[in-house]
mmCIF file of C-alpha atoms in Angstrom:
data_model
loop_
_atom_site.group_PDB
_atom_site.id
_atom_site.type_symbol
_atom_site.label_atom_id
_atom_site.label_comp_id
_atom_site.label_asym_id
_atom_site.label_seq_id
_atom_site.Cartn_x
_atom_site.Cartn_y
_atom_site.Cartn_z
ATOM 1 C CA UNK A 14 141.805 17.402 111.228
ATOM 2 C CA UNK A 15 139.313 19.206 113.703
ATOM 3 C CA UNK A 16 137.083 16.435 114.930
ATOM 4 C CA UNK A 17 133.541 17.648 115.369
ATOM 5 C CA UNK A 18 131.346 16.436 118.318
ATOM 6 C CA UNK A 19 127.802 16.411 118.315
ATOM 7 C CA UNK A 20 126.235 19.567 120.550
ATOM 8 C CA UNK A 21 129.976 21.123 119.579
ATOM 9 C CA UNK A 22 129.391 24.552 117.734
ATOM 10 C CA UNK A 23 131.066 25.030 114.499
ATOM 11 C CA UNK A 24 133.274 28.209 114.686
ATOM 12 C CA UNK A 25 131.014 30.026 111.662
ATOM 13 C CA UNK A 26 127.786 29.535 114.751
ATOM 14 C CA UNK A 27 129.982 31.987 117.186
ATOM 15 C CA UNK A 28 128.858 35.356 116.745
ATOM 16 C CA UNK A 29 131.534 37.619 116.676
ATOM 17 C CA UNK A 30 130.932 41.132 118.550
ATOM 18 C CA UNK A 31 131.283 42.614 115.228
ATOM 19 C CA UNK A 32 128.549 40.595 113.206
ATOM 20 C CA UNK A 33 125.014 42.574 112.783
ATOM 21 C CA UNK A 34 122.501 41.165 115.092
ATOM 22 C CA UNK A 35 119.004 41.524 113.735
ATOM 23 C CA UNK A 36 117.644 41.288 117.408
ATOM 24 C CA UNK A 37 120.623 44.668 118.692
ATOM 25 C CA UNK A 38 119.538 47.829 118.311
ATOM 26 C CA UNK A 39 120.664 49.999 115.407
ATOM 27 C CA UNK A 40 122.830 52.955 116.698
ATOM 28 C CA UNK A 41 120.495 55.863 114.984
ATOM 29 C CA UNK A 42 122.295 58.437 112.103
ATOM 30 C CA UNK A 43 121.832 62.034 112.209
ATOM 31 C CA UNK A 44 119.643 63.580 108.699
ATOM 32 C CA UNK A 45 122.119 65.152 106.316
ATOM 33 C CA UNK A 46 121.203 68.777 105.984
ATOM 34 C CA UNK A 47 121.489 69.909 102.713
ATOM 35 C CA UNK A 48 121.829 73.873 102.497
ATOM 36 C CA UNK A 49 120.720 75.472 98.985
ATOM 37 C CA UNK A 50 123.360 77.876 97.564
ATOM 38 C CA UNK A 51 121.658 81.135 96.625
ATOM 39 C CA UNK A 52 120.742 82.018 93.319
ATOM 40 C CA UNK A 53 124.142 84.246 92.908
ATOM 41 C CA UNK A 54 126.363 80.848 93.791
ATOM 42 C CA UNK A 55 124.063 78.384 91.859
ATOM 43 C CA UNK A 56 124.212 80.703 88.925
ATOM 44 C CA UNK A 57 127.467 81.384 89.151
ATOM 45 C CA UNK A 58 128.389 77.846 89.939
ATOM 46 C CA UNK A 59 130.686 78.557 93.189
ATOM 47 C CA UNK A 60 130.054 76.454 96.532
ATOM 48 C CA UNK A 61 127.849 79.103 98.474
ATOM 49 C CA UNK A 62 129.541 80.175 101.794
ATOM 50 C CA UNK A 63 128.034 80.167 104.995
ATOM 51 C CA UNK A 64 128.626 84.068 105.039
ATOM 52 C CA UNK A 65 127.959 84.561 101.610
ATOM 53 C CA UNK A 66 127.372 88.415 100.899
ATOM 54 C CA UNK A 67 124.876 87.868 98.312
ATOM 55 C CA UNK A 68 122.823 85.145 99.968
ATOM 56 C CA UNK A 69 120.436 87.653 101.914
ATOM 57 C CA UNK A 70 119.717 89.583 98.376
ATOM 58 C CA UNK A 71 119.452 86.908 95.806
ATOM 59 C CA UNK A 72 117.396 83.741 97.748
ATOM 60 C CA UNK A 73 117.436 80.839 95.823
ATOM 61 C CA UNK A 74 113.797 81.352 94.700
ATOM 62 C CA UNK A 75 114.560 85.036 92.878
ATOM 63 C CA UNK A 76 117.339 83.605 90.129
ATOM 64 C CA UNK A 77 115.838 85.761 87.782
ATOM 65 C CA UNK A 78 116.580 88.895 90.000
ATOM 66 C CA UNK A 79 120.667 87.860 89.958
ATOM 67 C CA UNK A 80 120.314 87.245 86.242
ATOM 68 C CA UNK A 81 119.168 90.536 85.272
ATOM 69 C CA UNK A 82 121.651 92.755 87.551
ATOM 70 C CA UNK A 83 124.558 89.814 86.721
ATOM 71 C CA UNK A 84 123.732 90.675 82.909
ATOM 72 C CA UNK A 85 124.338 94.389 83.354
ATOM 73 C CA UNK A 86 126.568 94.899 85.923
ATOM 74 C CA UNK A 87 128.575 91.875 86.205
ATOM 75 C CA UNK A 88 129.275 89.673 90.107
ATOM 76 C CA UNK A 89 132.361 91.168 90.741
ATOM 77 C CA UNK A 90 131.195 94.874 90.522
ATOM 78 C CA UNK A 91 128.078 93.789 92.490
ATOM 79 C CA UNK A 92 129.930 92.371 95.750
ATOM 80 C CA UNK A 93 132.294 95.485 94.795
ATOM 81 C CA UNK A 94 129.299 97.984 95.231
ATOM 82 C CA UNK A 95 127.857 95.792 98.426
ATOM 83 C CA UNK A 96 131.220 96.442 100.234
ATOM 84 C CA UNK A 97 131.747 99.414 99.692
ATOM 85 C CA UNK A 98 127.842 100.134 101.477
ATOM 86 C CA UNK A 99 126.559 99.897 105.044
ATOM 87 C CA UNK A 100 124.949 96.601 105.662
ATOM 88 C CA UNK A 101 121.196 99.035 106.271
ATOM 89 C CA UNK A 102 121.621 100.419 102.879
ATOM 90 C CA UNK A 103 122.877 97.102 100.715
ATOM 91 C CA UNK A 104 118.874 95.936 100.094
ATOM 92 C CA UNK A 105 118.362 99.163 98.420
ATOM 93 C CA UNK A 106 121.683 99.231 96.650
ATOM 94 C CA UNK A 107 120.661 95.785 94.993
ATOM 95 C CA UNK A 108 116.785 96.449 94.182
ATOM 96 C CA UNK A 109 118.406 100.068 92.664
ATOM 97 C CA UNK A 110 120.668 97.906 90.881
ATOM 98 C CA UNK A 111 117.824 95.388 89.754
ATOM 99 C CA UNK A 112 115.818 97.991 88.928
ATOM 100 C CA UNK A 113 118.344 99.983 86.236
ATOM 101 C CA UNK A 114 119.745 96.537 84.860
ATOM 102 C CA UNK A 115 115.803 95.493 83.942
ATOM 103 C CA UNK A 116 115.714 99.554 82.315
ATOM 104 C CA UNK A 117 118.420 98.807 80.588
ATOM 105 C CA UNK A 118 117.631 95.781 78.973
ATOM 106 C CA UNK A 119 114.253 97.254 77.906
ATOM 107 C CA UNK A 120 115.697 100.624 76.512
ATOM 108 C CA UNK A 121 119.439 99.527 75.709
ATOM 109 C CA UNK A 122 119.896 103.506 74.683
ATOM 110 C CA UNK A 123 117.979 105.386 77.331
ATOM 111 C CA UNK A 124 118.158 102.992 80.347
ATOM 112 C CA UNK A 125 116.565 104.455 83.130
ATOM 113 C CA UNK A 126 116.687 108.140 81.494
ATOM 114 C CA UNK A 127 114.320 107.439 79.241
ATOM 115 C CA UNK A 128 112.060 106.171 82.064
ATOM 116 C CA UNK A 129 112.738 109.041 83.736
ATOM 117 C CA UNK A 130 112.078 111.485 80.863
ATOM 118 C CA UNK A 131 108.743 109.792 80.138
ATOM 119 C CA UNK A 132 107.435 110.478 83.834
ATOM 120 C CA UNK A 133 108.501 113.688 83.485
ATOM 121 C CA UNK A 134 106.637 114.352 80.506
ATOM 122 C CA UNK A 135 103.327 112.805 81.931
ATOM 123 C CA UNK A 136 104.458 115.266 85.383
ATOM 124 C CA UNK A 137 104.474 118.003 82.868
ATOM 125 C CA UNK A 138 101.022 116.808 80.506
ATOM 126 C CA UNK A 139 98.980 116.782 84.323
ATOM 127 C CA UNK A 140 99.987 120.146 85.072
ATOM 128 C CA UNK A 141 98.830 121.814 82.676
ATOM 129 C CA UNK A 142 95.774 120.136 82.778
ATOM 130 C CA UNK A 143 95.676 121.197 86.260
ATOM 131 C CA UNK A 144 96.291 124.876 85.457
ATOM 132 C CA UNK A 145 93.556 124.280 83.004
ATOM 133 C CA UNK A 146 90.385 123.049 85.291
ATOM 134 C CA UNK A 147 91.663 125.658 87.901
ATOM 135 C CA UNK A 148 91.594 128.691 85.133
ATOM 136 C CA UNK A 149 88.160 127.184 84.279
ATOM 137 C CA UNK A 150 86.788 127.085 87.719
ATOM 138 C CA UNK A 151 88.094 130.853 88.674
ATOM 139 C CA UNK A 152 86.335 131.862 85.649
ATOM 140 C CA UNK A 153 82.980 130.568 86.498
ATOM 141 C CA UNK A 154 83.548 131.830 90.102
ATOM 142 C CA UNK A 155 83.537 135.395 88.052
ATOM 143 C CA UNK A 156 80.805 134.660 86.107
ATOM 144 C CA UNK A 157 78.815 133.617 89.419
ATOM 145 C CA UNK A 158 79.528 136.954 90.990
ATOM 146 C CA UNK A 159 78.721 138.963 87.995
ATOM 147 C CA UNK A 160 75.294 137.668 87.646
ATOM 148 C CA UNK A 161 74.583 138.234 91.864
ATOM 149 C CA UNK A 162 75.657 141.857 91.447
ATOM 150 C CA UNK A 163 73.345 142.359 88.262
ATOM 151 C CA UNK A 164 70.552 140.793 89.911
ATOM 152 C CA UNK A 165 71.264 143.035 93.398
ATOM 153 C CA UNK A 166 71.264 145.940 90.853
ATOM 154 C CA UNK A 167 67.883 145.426 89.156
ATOM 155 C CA UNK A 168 66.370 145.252 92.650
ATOM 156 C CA UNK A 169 68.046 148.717 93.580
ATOM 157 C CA UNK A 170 66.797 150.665 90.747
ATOM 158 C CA UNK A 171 63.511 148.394 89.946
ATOM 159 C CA UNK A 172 60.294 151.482 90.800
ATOM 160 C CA UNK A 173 57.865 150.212 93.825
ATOM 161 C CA UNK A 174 54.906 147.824 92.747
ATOM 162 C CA UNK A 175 51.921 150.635 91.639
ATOM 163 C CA UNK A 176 48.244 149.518 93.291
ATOM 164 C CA UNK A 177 45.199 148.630 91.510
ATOM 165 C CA UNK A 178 43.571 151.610 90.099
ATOM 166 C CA UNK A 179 40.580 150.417 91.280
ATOM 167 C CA UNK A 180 41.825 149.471 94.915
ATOM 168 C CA UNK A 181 43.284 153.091 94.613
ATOM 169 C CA UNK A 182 40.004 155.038 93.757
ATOM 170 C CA UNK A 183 38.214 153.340 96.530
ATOM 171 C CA UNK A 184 40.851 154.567 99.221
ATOM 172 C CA UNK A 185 40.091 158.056 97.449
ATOM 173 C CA UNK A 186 36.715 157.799 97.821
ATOM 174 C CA UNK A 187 36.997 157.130 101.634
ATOM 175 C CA UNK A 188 39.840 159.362 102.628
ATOM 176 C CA UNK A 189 38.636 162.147 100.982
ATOM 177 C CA UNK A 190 36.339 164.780 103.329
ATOM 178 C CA UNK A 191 33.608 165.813 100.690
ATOM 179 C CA UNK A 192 32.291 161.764 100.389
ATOM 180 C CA UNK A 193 30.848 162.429 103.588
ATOM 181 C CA UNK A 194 28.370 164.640 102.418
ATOM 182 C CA UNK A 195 27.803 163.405 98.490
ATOM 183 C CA UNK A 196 27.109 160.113 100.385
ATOM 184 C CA UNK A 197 23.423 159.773 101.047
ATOM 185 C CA UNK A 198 24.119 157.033 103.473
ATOM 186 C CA UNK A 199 25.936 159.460 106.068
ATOM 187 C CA UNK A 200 23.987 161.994 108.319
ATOM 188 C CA UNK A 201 25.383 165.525 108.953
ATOM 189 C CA UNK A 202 24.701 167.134 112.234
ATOM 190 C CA UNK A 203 21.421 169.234 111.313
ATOM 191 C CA UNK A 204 19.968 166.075 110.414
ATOM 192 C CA UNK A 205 20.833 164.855 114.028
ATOM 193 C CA UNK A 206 19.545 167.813 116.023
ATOM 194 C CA UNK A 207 15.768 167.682 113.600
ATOM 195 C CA UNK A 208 15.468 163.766 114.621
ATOM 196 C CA UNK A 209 16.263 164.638 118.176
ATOM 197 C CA UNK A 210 13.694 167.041 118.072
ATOM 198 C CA UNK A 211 11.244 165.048 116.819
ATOM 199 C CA UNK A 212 11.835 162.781 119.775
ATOM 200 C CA UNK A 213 11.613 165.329 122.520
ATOM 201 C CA UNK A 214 9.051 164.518 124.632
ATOM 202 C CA UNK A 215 5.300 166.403 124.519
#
């Protein structure tokens, strides 16, 4: 049997080099990134590739975008559609796509003809009320000119103003040559030459 010594270590005491020391430092771990799948791949239940076509349409956040064009059109004919487009047109492709899936579940007949045909009738209802207000304001335009020329009209053929007929018997009275002499308040010429005489000196 092992004999133990006092001040002898027991083998267990020995740390081995692969025992945790409380007192080494702890070699430090890298944070697991955890990547969300988009809403396409989380709906669809599919591990979400790092080049994923419909990642950069359908973020995780919009699930209810996927779900309406997924409902309508189906995944497969979606990717089908995105390939077959420029990467510059694809965002328009899908909201188009949204757009007439969301039509169609509203108006399961019409779809997006029967939004169509309602604009057009509104298009249709506002010009014609156009037409109206611009019928209505030519017409008063006429009307405006009609009453200028009427009123231009009465001032051509309206007779001069006629004077007093007081005002006009006094400028009779004055213009006329025999007031001189019915007027007692005007001296003739006889009546001159008598005074003068009257003056001449003795």
């Amino acid at each position: 049997m092992f004999k133990m010594e006092y001040g002898e270590a027991t083998p267990s005491a020995v740390a081995s080099p692969n025992s945790s020391n409380p007192s080494s430092p702890s070699t430090p771990t890298s944070p697991l990134v955890v990547i969300s799948p988009c809403a396409a791949c989380k709906i669809l239940r599919r591990r979400c590739a790092d080049k994923c076509m419909l990642a950069p349409y359908f973020p995780p956040t919009e699930q209810a975008k996927f779900t309406t064009a997924h409902r309508v059109f189906g995944a497969s004919n979606i990717i089908k559609f995105l390939q077959e487009l420029p990467e510059s047109q694809r965002a328009d492709a899908v909201s188009s796509m949204v757009y007439e899936a969301s039509a169609r579940i509203r108006d399961p007949v019409y779809g997006c003809a029967g939004a169509i045909c309602q604009l057009q009738k509104q298009v249709n209802e506002l010009q014609a009320q156009l037409a109206k207000a611009q019928a209505e304001v030519v017409n008063m335009q006429l009307q405006q000119a009609n009453l200028v020329g009427a009123l231009l009209c009465m001032e051509a053929t309206a007779p001069p103003p006629q004077p007093h007929p007081q005002q006009f018997a006094v400028d009779t009275f004055i213009c006329s040559p025999q007031s001189y002499h019915s007027n007692p308040g005007f001296i003739d010429d006889d009546d001159n030459n008598n005074l003068g005489s009257l003056w001449e000196p003795l």
